[in-house]
GROMACS .gro file of N, CA and C in nm:
model
  549
    1UNK      N    1   0.085  -0.118   0.000
    1UNK     CA    2   0.000   0.000   0.000
    1UNK      C    3   0.090   0.124   0.000
    2UNK      N    4   0.073   0.213  -0.096
    2UNK     CA    5   0.155   0.333  -0.106
    2UNK      C    6   0.112   0.436  -0.002
    3UNK      N    7   0.200   0.535   0.020
    3UNK     CA    8   0.167   0.642   0.114
    3UNK      C    9   0.042   0.718   0.071
    4UNK      N   10   0.029   0.738  -0.059
    4UNK     CA   11  -0.089   0.810  -0.108
    4UNK      C   12  -0.215   0.732  -0.073
    5UNK      N   13  -0.213   0.601  -0.097
    5UNK     CA   14  -0.332   0.521  -0.067
    5UNK      C   15  -0.357   0.511   0.083
    6UNK      N   16  -0.252   0.518   0.164
    6UNK     CA   17  -0.270   0.515   0.310
    6UNK      C   18  -0.335   0.643   0.362
    7UNK      N   19  -0.320   0.751   0.287
    7UNK     CA   20  -0.379   0.878   0.328
    7UNK      C   21  -0.515   0.903   0.264
    8UNK      N   22  -0.554   0.818   0.168
    8UNK     CA   23  -0.679   0.837   0.095
    8UNK      C   24  -0.796   0.782   0.175
    9UNK      N   25  -0.888   0.869   0.219
    9UNK     CA   26  -1.008   0.819   0.287
    9UNK      C   27  -1.096   0.741   0.190
   10UNK      N   28  -1.168   0.643   0.242
   10UNK     CA   29  -1.264   0.569   0.160
   10UNK      C   30  -1.388   0.653   0.133
   11UNK      N   31  -1.420   0.741   0.224
   11UNK     CA   32  -1.538   0.825   0.212
   11UNK      C   33  -1.504   0.963   0.268
   12UNK      N   34  -1.542   1.065   0.197
   12UNK     CA   35  -1.522   1.203   0.243
   12UNK      C   36  -1.659   1.268   0.252
   13UNK      N   37  -1.692   1.314   0.373
   13UNK     CA   38  -1.816   1.388   0.390
   13UNK      C   39  -1.784   1.537   0.378
   14UNK      N   40  -1.865   1.610   0.311
   14UNK     CA   41  -1.842   1.753   0.293
   14UNK      C   42  -1.879   1.835   0.414
   15UNK      N   43  -1.909   1.770   0.523
   15UNK     CA   44  -1.948   1.840   0.645
   15UNK      C   45  -1.905   1.762   0.767
   16UNK      N   46  -1.968   1.792   0.878
   16UNK     CA   47  -1.931   1.729   1.005
   16UNK      C   48  -1.982   1.586   1.012
   17UNK      N   49  -1.954   1.522   1.122
   17UNK     CA   50  -1.997   1.384   1.146
   17UNK      C   51  -2.150   1.372   1.142
   18UNK      N   52  -2.220   1.481   1.163
   18UNK     CA   53  -2.366   1.478   1.158
   18UNK      C   54  -2.417   1.436   1.021
   19UNK      N   55  -2.333   1.448   0.918
   19UNK     CA   56  -2.370   1.405   0.783
   19UNK      C   57  -2.354   1.255   0.760
   20UNK      N   58  -2.303   1.185   0.861
   20UNK     CA   59  -2.290   1.038   0.851
   20UNK      C   60  -2.425   0.979   0.891
   21UNK      N   61  -2.508   0.955   0.791
   21UNK     CA   62  -2.647   0.916   0.812
   21UNK      C   63  -2.662   0.764   0.818
   22UNK      N   64  -2.775   0.717   0.869
   22UNK     CA   65  -2.803   0.573   0.867
   22UNK      C   66  -2.795   0.514   0.726
   23UNK      N   67  -2.841   0.588   0.626
   23UNK     CA   68  -2.834   0.539   0.488
   23UNK      C   69  -2.690   0.515   0.444
   24UNK      N   70  -2.601   0.606   0.478
   24UNK     CA   71  -2.460   0.590   0.441
   24UNK      C   72  -2.400   0.471   0.515
   25UNK      N   73  -2.431   0.458   0.642
   25UNK     CA   74  -2.379   0.346   0.722
   25UNK      C   75  -2.425   0.213   0.662
   26UNK      N   76  -2.552   0.206   0.624
   26UNK     CA   77  -2.604   0.084   0.561
   26UNK      C   78  -2.544   0.060   0.424
   27UNK      N   79  -2.528   0.167   0.347
   27UNK     CA   80  -2.473   0.155   0.212
   27UNK      C   81  -2.336   0.088   0.213
   28UNK      N   82  -2.254   0.120   0.314
   28UNK     CA   83  -2.120   0.064   0.322
   28UNK      C   84  -2.113  -0.060   0.411
   29UNK      N   85  -2.228  -0.107   0.454
   29UNK     CA   86  -2.238  -0.231   0.533
   29UNK      C   87  -2.149  -0.227   0.657
   30UNK      N   88  -2.155  -0.116   0.727
   30UNK     CA   89  -2.075  -0.099   0.848
   30UNK      C   90  -2.152  -0.148   0.970
   31UNK      N   91  -2.079  -0.214   1.059
   31UNK     CA   92  -2.138  -0.265   1.183
   31UNK      C   93  -2.081  -0.195   1.305
   32UNK      N   94  -1.974  -0.119   1.287
   32UNK     CA   95  -1.911  -0.049   1.398
   32UNK      C   96  -1.842   0.077   1.351
   33UNK      N   97  -1.833   0.174   1.442
   33UNK     CA   98  -1.763   0.299   1.414
   33UNK      C   99  -1.669   0.329   1.530
   34UNK      N  100  -1.544   0.357   1.497
   34UNK     CA  101  -1.449   0.409   1.593
   34UNK      C  102  -1.442   0.559   1.567
   35UNK      N  103  -1.473   0.638   1.667
   35UNK     CA  104  -1.485   0.783   1.651
   35UNK      C  105  -1.371   0.856   1.719
   36UNK      N  106  -1.307   0.945   1.645
   36UNK     CA  107  -1.216   1.041   1.705
   36UNK      C  108  -1.302   1.135   1.790
   37UNK      N  109  -1.241   1.206   1.883
   37UNK     CA  110  -1.318   1.293   1.972
   37UNK      C  111  -1.299   1.440   1.937
   38UNK      N  112  -1.179   1.495   1.963
   38UNK     CA  113  -1.156   1.637   1.945
   38UNK      C  114  -1.166   1.676   1.798
   39UNK      N  115  -1.250   1.773   1.772
   39UNK     CA  116  -1.279   1.830   1.641
   39UNK      C  117  -1.368   1.739   1.557
   40UNK      N  118  -1.386   1.613   1.595
   40UNK     CA  119  -1.478   1.524   1.524
   40UNK      C  120  -1.614   1.526   1.591
   41UNK      N  121  -1.615   1.518   1.724
   41UNK     CA  122  -1.741   1.522   1.800
   41UNK      C  123  -1.761   1.652   1.876
   42UNK      N  124  -1.650   1.718   1.908
   42UNK     CA  125  -1.657   1.836   1.994
   42UNK      C  126  -1.538   1.927   1.965
   43UNK      N  127  -1.560   2.059   1.959
   43UNK     CA  128  -1.445   2.148   1.943
   43UNK      C  129  -1.351   2.133   2.064
   44UNK      N  130  -1.224   2.148   2.040
   44UNK     CA  131  -1.126   2.134   2.147
   44UNK      C  132  -1.144   2.242   2.254
   45UNK      N  133  -1.210   2.350   2.218
   45UNK     CA  134  -1.233   2.461   2.311
   45UNK      C  135  -1.356   2.440   2.400
   46UNK      N  136  -1.432   2.335   2.377
   46UNK     CA  137  -1.554   2.308   2.454
   46UNK      C  138  -1.534   2.187   2.545
   47UNK      N  139  -1.618   2.177   2.647
   47UNK     CA  140  -1.608   2.063   2.739
   47UNK      C  141  -1.731   1.971   2.732
   48UNK      N  142  -1.835   2.014   2.663
   48UNK     CA  143  -1.957   1.933   2.649
   48UNK      C  144  -1.995   1.922   2.503
   49UNK      N  145  -2.040   1.803   2.464
   49UNK     CA  146  -2.087   1.785   2.327
   49UNK      C  147  -2.223   1.853   2.311
   50UNK      N  148  -2.254   1.889   2.190
   50UNK     CA  149  -2.381   1.956   2.161
   50UNK      C  150  -2.497   1.857   2.168
   51UNK      N  151  -2.616   1.910   2.180
   51UNK     CA  152  -2.738   1.827   2.177
   51UNK      C  153  -2.747   1.753   2.043
   52UNK      N  154  -2.704   1.818   1.934
   52UNK     CA  155  -2.706   1.753   1.802
   52UNK      C  156  -2.619   1.627   1.802
   53UNK      N  157  -2.502   1.638   1.860
   53UNK     CA  158  -2.412   1.521   1.866
   53UNK      C  159  -2.472   1.415   1.956
   54UNK      N  160  -2.529   1.454   2.068
   54UNK     CA  161  -2.594   1.355   2.156
   54UNK      C  162  -2.703   1.279   2.081
   55UNK      N  163  -2.786   1.351   2.005
   55UNK     CA  164  -2.893   1.286   1.927
   55UNK      C  165  -2.834   1.195   1.818
   56UNK      N  166  -2.727   1.242   1.751
   56UNK     CA  167  -2.662   1.161   1.648
   56UNK      C  168  -2.608   1.031   1.708
   57UNK      N  169  -2.544   1.040   1.823
   57UNK     CA  170  -2.491   0.920   1.889
   57UNK      C  171  -2.604   0.824   1.923
   58UNK      N  172  -2.713   0.874   1.980
   58UNK     CA  173  -2.826   0.788   2.015
   58UNK      C  174  -2.883   0.717   1.892
   59UNK      N  175  -2.902   0.791   1.785
   59UNK     CA  176  -2.955   0.734   1.662
   59UNK      C  177  -2.857   0.631   1.603
   60UNK      N  178  -2.731   0.662   1.604
   60UNK     CA  179  -2.630   0.576   1.542
   60UNK      C  180  -2.605   0.451   1.625
   61UNK      N  181  -2.606   0.465   1.757
   61UNK     CA  182  -2.582   0.350   1.846
   61UNK      C  183  -2.689   0.242   1.827
   62UNK      N  184  -2.806   0.280   1.780
   62UNK     CA  185  -2.912   0.182   1.755
   62UNK      C  186  -2.879   0.094   1.634
   63UNK      N  187  -2.785   0.138   1.550
   63UNK     CA  188  -2.750   0.065   1.428
   63UNK      C  189  -2.617  -0.009   1.437
   64UNK      N  190  -2.518   0.054   1.503
   64UNK     CA  191  -2.381   0.002   1.502
   64UNK      C  192  -2.317   0.017   1.640
   65UNK      N  193  -2.211  -0.059   1.661
   65UNK     CA  194  -2.130  -0.043   1.782
   65UNK      C  195  -2.047   0.084   1.769
   66UNK      N  196  -2.028   0.155   1.880
   66UNK     CA  197  -1.951   0.279   1.881
   66UNK      C  198  -1.842   0.274   1.988
   67UNK      N  199  -1.725   0.324   1.954
   67UNK     CA  200  -1.614   0.341   2.048
   67UNK      C  201  -1.552   0.477   2.022
   68UNK      N  202  -1.502   0.541   2.126
   68UNK     CA  203  -1.424   0.662   2.112
   68UNK      C  204  -1.276   0.626   2.126
   69UNK      N  205  -1.194   0.672   2.032
   69UNK     CA  206  -1.050   0.652   2.040
   69UNK      C  207  -0.985   0.787   2.009
   70UNK      N  208  -0.920   0.844   2.111
   70UNK     CA  209  -0.866   0.979   2.101
   70UNK      C  210  -0.716   0.982   2.126
   71UNK      N  211  -0.648   1.069   2.057
   71UNK     CA  212  -0.506   1.094   2.086
   71UNK      C  213  -0.488   1.182   2.208
   72UNK      N  214  -0.594   1.248   2.251
   72UNK     CA  215  -0.586   1.339   2.365
   72UNK      C  216  -0.533   1.266   2.487
   73UNK      N  217  -0.438   1.327   2.556
   73UNK     CA  218  -0.376   1.264   2.674
   73UNK      C  219  -0.452   1.290   2.803
   74UNK      N  220  -0.557   1.371   2.798
   74UNK     CA  221  -0.634   1.402   2.917
   74UNK      C  222  -0.743   1.298   2.940
   75UNK      N  223  -0.715   1.205   3.031
   75UNK     CA  224  -0.818   1.106   3.062
   75UNK      C  225  -0.942   1.174   3.119
   76UNK      N  226  -0.922   1.279   3.197
   76UNK     CA  227  -1.035   1.352   3.256
   76UNK      C  228  -1.129   1.403   3.146
   77UNK      N  229  -1.073   1.468   3.044
   77UNK     CA  230  -1.155   1.523   2.935
   77UNK      C  231  -1.226   1.413   2.858
   78UNK      N  232  -1.152   1.313   2.813
   78UNK     CA  233  -1.210   1.209   2.729
   78UNK      C  234  -1.309   1.123   2.808
   79UNK      N  235  -1.279   1.093   2.932
   79UNK     CA  236  -1.372   1.012   3.012
   79UNK      C  237  -1.503   1.087   3.037
   80UNK      N  238  -1.496   1.219   3.058
   80UNK     CA  239  -1.619   1.298   3.078
   80UNK      C  240  -1.704   1.299   2.952
   81UNK      N  241  -1.641   1.314   2.837
   81UNK     CA  242  -1.715   1.314   2.711
   81UNK      C  243  -1.775   1.176   2.687
   82UNK      N  244  -1.695   1.072   2.707
   82UNK     CA  245  -1.743   0.935   2.688
   82UNK      C  246  -1.858   0.904   2.784
   83UNK      N  247  -1.845   0.946   2.907
   83UNK     CA  248  -1.950   0.922   3.006
   83UNK      C  249  -2.080   0.994   2.967
   84UNK      N  250  -2.068   1.116   2.918
   84UNK     CA  251  -2.189   1.191   2.879
   84UNK      C  252  -2.260   1.124   2.762
   85UNK      N  253  -2.185   1.050   2.679
   85UNK     CA  254  -2.244   0.981   2.564
   85UNK      C  255  -2.267   0.832   2.592
   86UNK      N  256  -2.227   0.788   2.709
   86UNK     CA  257  -2.237   0.646   2.749
   86UNK      C  258  -2.167   0.556   2.646
   87UNK      N  259  -2.040   0.590   2.617
   87UNK     CA  260  -1.962   0.513   2.521
   87UNK      C  261  -1.830   0.469   2.582
   88UNK      N  262  -1.781   0.352   2.542
   88UNK     CA  263  -1.648   0.311   2.583
   88UNK      C  264  -1.543   0.397   2.513
   89UNK      N  265  -1.425   0.411   2.574
   89UNK     CA  266  -1.326   0.502   2.518
   89UNK      C  267  -1.184   0.454   2.543
   90UNK      N  268  -1.095   0.506   2.462
   90UNK     CA  269  -0.952   0.492   2.480
   90UNK      C  270  -0.894   0.631   2.459
   91UNK      N  271  -0.809   0.675   2.551
   91UNK     CA  272  -0.744   0.804   2.535
   91UNK      C  273  -0.594   0.779   2.513
   92UNK      N  274  -0.522   0.880   2.468
   92UNK     CA  275  -0.378   0.865   2.445
   92UNK      C  276  -0.345   0.758   2.342
   93UNK      N  277  -0.421   0.753   2.234
   93UNK     CA  278  -0.410   0.643   2.137
   93UNK      C  279  -0.284   0.649   2.051
   94UNK      N  280  -0.225   0.765   2.037
   94UNK     CA  281  -0.105   0.783   1.954
   94UNK      C  282  -0.127   0.744   1.808
   95UNK      N  283  -0.245   0.775   1.755
   95UNK     CA  284  -0.268   0.752   1.613
   95UNK      C  285  -0.166   0.835   1.535
   96UNK      N  286  -0.103   0.783   1.435
   96UNK     CA  287  -0.143   0.675   1.347
   96UNK      C  288  -0.104   0.535   1.392
   97UNK      N  289  -0.063   0.517   1.518
   97UNK     CA  290  -0.042   0.382   1.567
   97UNK      C  291  -0.173   0.305   1.558
   98UNK      N  292  -0.163   0.179   1.524
   98UNK     CA  293  -0.283   0.095   1.508
   98UNK      C  294  -0.325   0.024   1.637
   99UNK      N  295  -0.234   0.018   1.733
   99UNK     CA  296  -0.254  -0.067   1.851
   99UNK      C  297  -0.385  -0.040   1.925
  100UNK      N  298  -0.414   0.084   1.958
  100UNK     CA  299  -0.535   0.114   2.036
  100UNK      C  300  -0.661   0.101   1.950
  101UNK      N  301  -0.649   0.129   1.820
  101UNK     CA  302  -0.765   0.107   1.731
  101UNK      C  303  -0.802  -0.040   1.730
  102UNK      N  304  -0.701  -0.125   1.724
  102UNK     CA  305  -0.724  -0.270   1.721
  102UNK      C  306  -0.792  -0.315   1.851
  103UNK      N  307  -0.753  -0.258   1.962
  103UNK     CA  308  -0.817  -0.291   2.089
  103UNK      C  309  -0.967  -0.260   2.083
  104UNK      N  310  -1.002  -0.143   2.029
  104UNK     CA  311  -1.144  -0.104   2.018
  104UNK      C  312  -1.218  -0.198   1.924
  105UNK      N  313  -1.158  -0.229   1.809
  105UNK     CA  314  -1.224  -0.317   1.712
  105UNK      C  315  -1.241  -0.457   1.771
  106UNK      N  316  -1.138  -0.507   1.838
  106UNK     CA  317  -1.147  -0.639   1.901
  106UNK      C  318  -1.257  -0.642   2.007
  107UNK      N  319  -1.272  -0.533   2.081
  107UNK     CA  320  -1.377  -0.525   2.183
  107UNK      C  321  -1.516  -0.527   2.121
  108UNK      N  322  -1.527  -0.478   1.999
  108UNK     CA  323  -1.656  -0.481   1.928
  108UNK      C  324  -1.688  -0.621   1.877
  109UNK      N  325  -1.585  -0.705   1.869
  109UNK     CA  326  -1.602  -0.841   1.819
  109UNK      C  327  -1.661  -0.843   1.678
  110UNK      N  328  -1.605  -0.756   1.593
  110UNK     CA  329  -1.651  -0.744   1.454
  110UNK      C  330  -1.532  -0.761   1.360
  111UNK      N  331  -1.559  -0.807   1.238
  111UNK     CA  332  -1.451  -0.811   1.138
  111UNK      C  333  -1.402  -0.669   1.109
  112UNK      N  334  -1.273  -0.654   1.094
  112UNK     CA  335  -1.211  -0.523   1.075
  112UNK      C  336  -1.271  -0.446   0.957
  113UNK      N  337  -1.309  -0.517   0.851
  113UNK     CA  338  -1.360  -0.449   0.732
  113UNK      C  339  -1.505  -0.402   0.748
  114UNK      N  340  -1.567  -0.433   0.862
  114UNK     CA  341  -1.703  -0.384   0.889
  114UNK      C  342  -1.702  -0.267   0.987
  115UNK      N  343  -1.582  -0.222   1.022
  115UNK     CA  344  -1.568  -0.112   1.118
  115UNK      C  345  -1.500   0.006   1.049
  116UNK      N  346  -1.555   0.125   1.068
  116UNK     CA  347  -1.498   0.247   1.010
  116UNK      C  348  -1.428   0.329   1.116
  117UNK      N  349  -1.318   0.389   1.076
  117UNK     CA  350  -1.251   0.491   1.158
  117UNK      C  351  -1.302   0.624   1.106
  118UNK      N  352  -1.363   0.703   1.194
  118UNK     CA  353  -1.421   0.831   1.157
  118UNK      C  354  -1.345   0.943   1.228
  119UNK      N  355  -1.289   1.034   1.150
  119UNK     CA  356  -1.217   1.144   1.211
  119UNK      C  357  -1.195   1.259   1.116
  120UNK      N  358  -1.137   1.365   1.169
  120UNK     CA  359  -1.116   1.488   1.092
  120UNK      C  360  -0.973   1.505   1.042
  121UNK      N  361  -0.883   1.412   1.076
  121UNK     CA  362  -0.741   1.429   1.042
  121UNK      C  363  -0.692   1.317   0.952
  122UNK      N  364  -0.615   1.356   0.850
  122UNK     CA  365  -0.559   1.260   0.755
  122UNK      C  366  -0.441   1.183   0.812
  123UNK      N  367  -0.349   1.252   0.880
  123UNK     CA  368  -0.225   1.191   0.925
  123UNK      C  369  -0.239   1.119   1.059
  124UNK      N  370  -0.355   1.122   1.117
  124UNK     CA  371  -0.380   1.045   1.239
  124UNK      C  372  -0.494   0.946   1.215
  125UNK      N  373  -0.615   0.995   1.201
  125UNK     CA  374  -0.734   0.910   1.191
  125UNK      C  375  -0.735   0.825   1.064
  126UNK      N  376  -0.723   0.889   0.950
  126UNK     CA  377  -0.731   0.816   0.822
  126UNK      C  378  -0.610   0.723   0.807
  127UNK      N  379  -0.491   0.773   0.835
  127UNK     CA  380  -0.371   0.690   0.821
  127UNK      C  381  -0.377   0.568   0.913
  128UNK      N  382  -0.417   0.586   1.038
  128UNK     CA  383  -0.426   0.473   1.131
  128UNK      C  384  -0.530   0.372   1.085
  129UNK      N  385  -0.648   0.421   1.046
  129UNK     CA  386  -0.753   0.331   1.000
  129UNK      C  387  -0.713   0.253   0.876
  130UNK      N  388  -0.653   0.321   0.779
  130UNK     CA  389  -0.610   0.252   0.658
  130UNK      C  390  -0.499   0.151   0.687
  131UNK      N  391  -0.408   0.185   0.776
  131UNK     CA  392  -0.300   0.092   0.810
  131UNK      C  393  -0.355  -0.036   0.874
  132UNK      N  394  -0.468  -0.026   0.942
  132UNK     CA  395  -0.529  -0.142   1.006
  132UNK      C  396  -0.623  -0.217   0.914
  133UNK      N  397  -0.659  -0.156   0.800
  133UNK     CA  398  -0.751  -0.220   0.707
  133UNK      C  399  -0.896  -0.185   0.730
  134UNK      N  400  -0.919  -0.078   0.805
  134UNK     CA  401  -1.056  -0.032   0.833
  134UNK      C  402  -1.107   0.051   0.716
  135UNK      N  403  -1.237   0.068   0.710
  135UNK     CA  404  -1.300   0.164   0.621
  135UNK      C  405  -1.274   0.301   0.686
  136UNK      N  406  -1.234   0.401   0.609
  136UNK     CA  407  -1.201   0.531   0.670
  136UNK      C  408  -1.293   0.640   0.617
  137UNK      N  409  -1.337   0.724   0.711
  137UNK     CA  410  -1.428   0.834   0.679
  137UNK      C  411  -1.368   0.963   0.731
  138UNK      N  412  -1.347   1.058   0.641
  138UNK     CA  413  -1.295   1.190   0.677
  138UNK      C  414  -1.413   1.286   0.687
  139UNK      N  415  -1.421   1.355   0.800
  139UNK     CA  416  -1.525   1.455   0.820
  139UNK      C  417  -1.460   1.591   0.839
  140UNK      N  418  -1.536   1.694   0.819
  140UNK     CA  419  -1.488   1.829   0.848
  140UNK      C  420  -1.488   1.849   1.000
  141UNK      N  421  -1.392   1.924   1.051
  141UNK     CA  422  -1.390   1.948   1.196
  141UNK      C  423  -1.515   2.022   1.242
  142UNK      N  424  -1.559   1.987   1.361
  142UNK     CA  425  -1.666   2.064   1.425
  142UNK      C  426  -1.601   2.191   1.478
  143UNK      N  427  -1.654   2.301   1.437
  143UNK     CA  428  -1.590   2.430   1.468
  143UNK      C  429  -1.662   2.500   1.583
  144UNK      N  430  -1.583   2.568   1.664
  144UNK     CA  431  -1.635   2.652   1.771
  144UNK      C  432  -1.681   2.782   1.706
  145UNK      N  433  -1.811   2.804   1.703
  145UNK     CA  434  -1.866   2.922   1.636
  145UNK      C  435  -1.821   3.053   1.700
  146UNK      N  436  -1.778   3.048   1.826
  146UNK     CA  437  -1.733   3.169   1.895
  146UNK      C  438  -1.594   3.212   1.850
  147UNK      N  439  -1.521   3.124   1.786
  147UNK     CA  440  -1.385   3.155   1.741
  147UNK      C  441  -1.392   3.209   1.598
  148UNK      N  442  -1.333   3.324   1.576
  148UNK     CA  443  -1.340   3.384   1.443
  148UNK      C  444  -1.233   3.329   1.349
  149UNK      N  445  -1.118   3.293   1.400
  149UNK     CA  446  -1.011   3.243   1.315
  149UNK      C  447  -1.005   3.091   1.323
  150UNK      N  448  -0.950   3.032   1.219
  150UNK     CA  449  -0.934   2.887   1.215
  150UNK      C  450  -0.831   2.843   1.320
  151UNK      N  451  -0.864   2.741   1.393
  151UNK     CA  452  -0.772   2.684   1.491
  151UNK      C  453  -0.715   2.552   1.439
  152UNK      N  454  -0.713   2.534   1.308
  152UNK     CA  455  -0.677   2.405   1.252
  152UNK      C  456  -0.560   2.414   1.154
  153UNK      N  457  -0.452   2.485   1.188
  153UNK     CA  458  -0.343   2.499   1.091
  153UNK      C  459  -0.279   2.366   1.056
  154UNK      N  460  -0.269   2.273   1.151
  154UNK     CA  461  -0.209   2.143   1.122
  154UNK      C  462  -0.295   2.065   1.024
  155UNK      N  463  -0.427   2.068   1.043
  155UNK     CA  464  -0.515   1.999   0.950
  155UNK      C  465  -0.505   2.061   0.811
  156UNK      N  466  -0.502   2.194   0.806
  156UNK     CA  467  -0.489   2.262   0.677
  156UNK      C  468  -0.360   2.222   0.607
  157UNK      N  469  -0.251   2.212   0.683
  157UNK     CA  470  -0.122   2.168   0.626
  157UNK      C  471  -0.131   2.024   0.577
  158UNK      N  472  -0.196   1.937   0.655
  158UNK     CA  473  -0.213   1.796   0.614
  158UNK      C  474  -0.289   1.787   0.483
  159UNK      N  475  -0.396   1.863   0.471
  159UNK     CA  476  -0.477   1.860   0.349
  159UNK      C  477  -0.395   1.907   0.231
  160UNK      N  478  -0.325   2.019   0.247
  160UNK     CA  479  -0.242   2.071   0.139
  160UNK      C  480  -0.135   1.970   0.098
  161UNK      N  481  -0.064   1.914   0.195
  161UNK     CA  482   0.044   1.819   0.167
  161UNK      C  483  -0.011   1.692   0.102
  162UNK      N  484  -0.121   1.642   0.150
  162UNK     CA  485  -0.182   1.520   0.094
  162UNK      C  486  -0.224   1.543  -0.051
  163UNK      N  487  -0.283   1.657  -0.078
  163UNK     CA  488  -0.323   1.687  -0.215
  163UNK      C  489  -0.200   1.701  -0.305
  164UNK      N  490  -0.091   1.756  -0.252
  164UNK     CA  491   0.033   1.766  -0.330
  164UNK      C  492   0.088   1.627  -0.363
  165UNK      N  493   0.063   1.530  -0.275
  165UNK     CA  494   0.106   1.392  -0.299
  165UNK      C  495   0.014   1.318  -0.396
  166UNK      N  496  -0.105   1.374  -0.421
  166UNK     CA  497  -0.198   1.311  -0.514
  166UNK      C  498  -0.322   1.253  -0.451
  167UNK      N  499  -0.344   1.278  -0.323
  167UNK     CA  500  -0.465   1.231  -0.257
  167UNK      C  501  -0.582   1.315  -0.305
  168UNK      N  502  -0.692   1.251  -0.341
  168UNK     CA  503  -0.812   1.320  -0.386
  168UNK      C  504  -0.900   1.351  -0.266
  169UNK      N  505  -0.927   1.478  -0.244
  169UNK     CA  506  -1.007   1.519  -0.128
  169UNK      C  507  -1.125   1.606  -0.169
  170UNK      N  508  -1.199   1.561  -0.268
  170UNK     CA  509  -1.317   1.635  -0.307
  170UNK      C  510  -1.420   1.627  -0.195
  171UNK      N  511  -1.496   1.732  -0.176
  171UNK     CA  512  -1.591   1.737  -0.066
  171UNK      C  513  -1.724   1.675  -0.104
  172UNK      N  514  -1.716   1.552  -0.142
  172UNK     CA  515  -1.836   1.476  -0.172
  172UNK      C  516  -1.808   1.331  -0.134
  173UNK      N  517  -1.912   1.253  -0.129
  173UNK     CA  518  -1.893   1.112  -0.099
  173UNK      C  519  -1.815   1.048  -0.213
  174UNK      N  520  -1.720   0.965  -0.176
  174UNK     CA  521  -1.638   0.896  -0.274
  174UNK      C  522  -1.657   0.746  -0.260
  175UNK      N  523  -1.611   0.673  -0.359
  175UNK     CA  524  -1.602   0.528  -0.352
  175UNK      C  525  -1.732   0.464  -0.307
  176UNK      N  526  -1.832   0.473  -0.393
  176UNK     CA  527  -1.963   0.420  -0.356
  176UNK      C  528  -1.963   0.269  -0.342
  177UNK      N  529  -1.860   0.201  -0.389
  177UNK     CA  530  -1.843   0.060  -0.363
  177UNK      C  531  -1.738   0.044  -0.254
  178UNK      N  532  -1.766  -0.039  -0.157
  178UNK     CA  533  -1.673  -0.061  -0.049
  178UNK      C  534  -1.544  -0.117  -0.104
  179UNK      N  535  -1.429  -0.053  -0.078
  179UNK     CA  536  -1.304  -0.099  -0.136
  179UNK      C  537  -1.254  -0.228  -0.071
  180UNK      N  538  -1.176  -0.304  -0.148
  180UNK     CA  539  -1.112  -0.425  -0.095
  180UNK      C  540  -0.973  -0.386  -0.048
  181UNK      N  541  -0.954  -0.378   0.083
  181UNK     CA  542  -0.826  -0.334   0.138
  181UNK      C  543  -0.730  -0.450   0.159
  182UNK      N  544  -0.769  -0.570   0.119
  182UNK     CA  545  -0.681  -0.685   0.138
  182UNK      C  546  -0.571  -0.690   0.033
  183UNK      N  547  -0.583  -0.608  -0.070
  183UNK     CA  548  -0.483  -0.608  -0.178
  183UNK      C  549  -0.364  -0.525  -0.144
   0.00000   0.00000   0.00000
């Protein structure tokens, strides 16, 4: 697998995780989702998830298994968010390392190709998920509306660099057929 293909998400949503609908989940035959936390579910500047995210989690949990896997080193922060959503979690994951993602997938007791890694970062979430053979979904970061300037310079750099390498990041759903990552 080339570096370009390791950075290429299987699905790109043109918006936040709220755009990951039951229809999309069914279309790709997903049985589990591993969710990044900061900027995927909640702005890093906030301590509580929005009511919209709470409703999305409730609706989605009825269809698939959910786990939170975060690079954030604050167990206090991640455990509070996980507790508010009633979800199992792993903090300090060190993505793009695959080790903690594998722990979450194994706990779901699902085949790896039926579990998606959902996150807002290419060099952590997408790279880790692709390295493990998961279906990968790139979402736009959830933004703190109170902040006027972008707080995502690293993500912006990742997107620019990935596109320079040849990664396609159009803001629409891609790959309507589930890819075979065993090749």
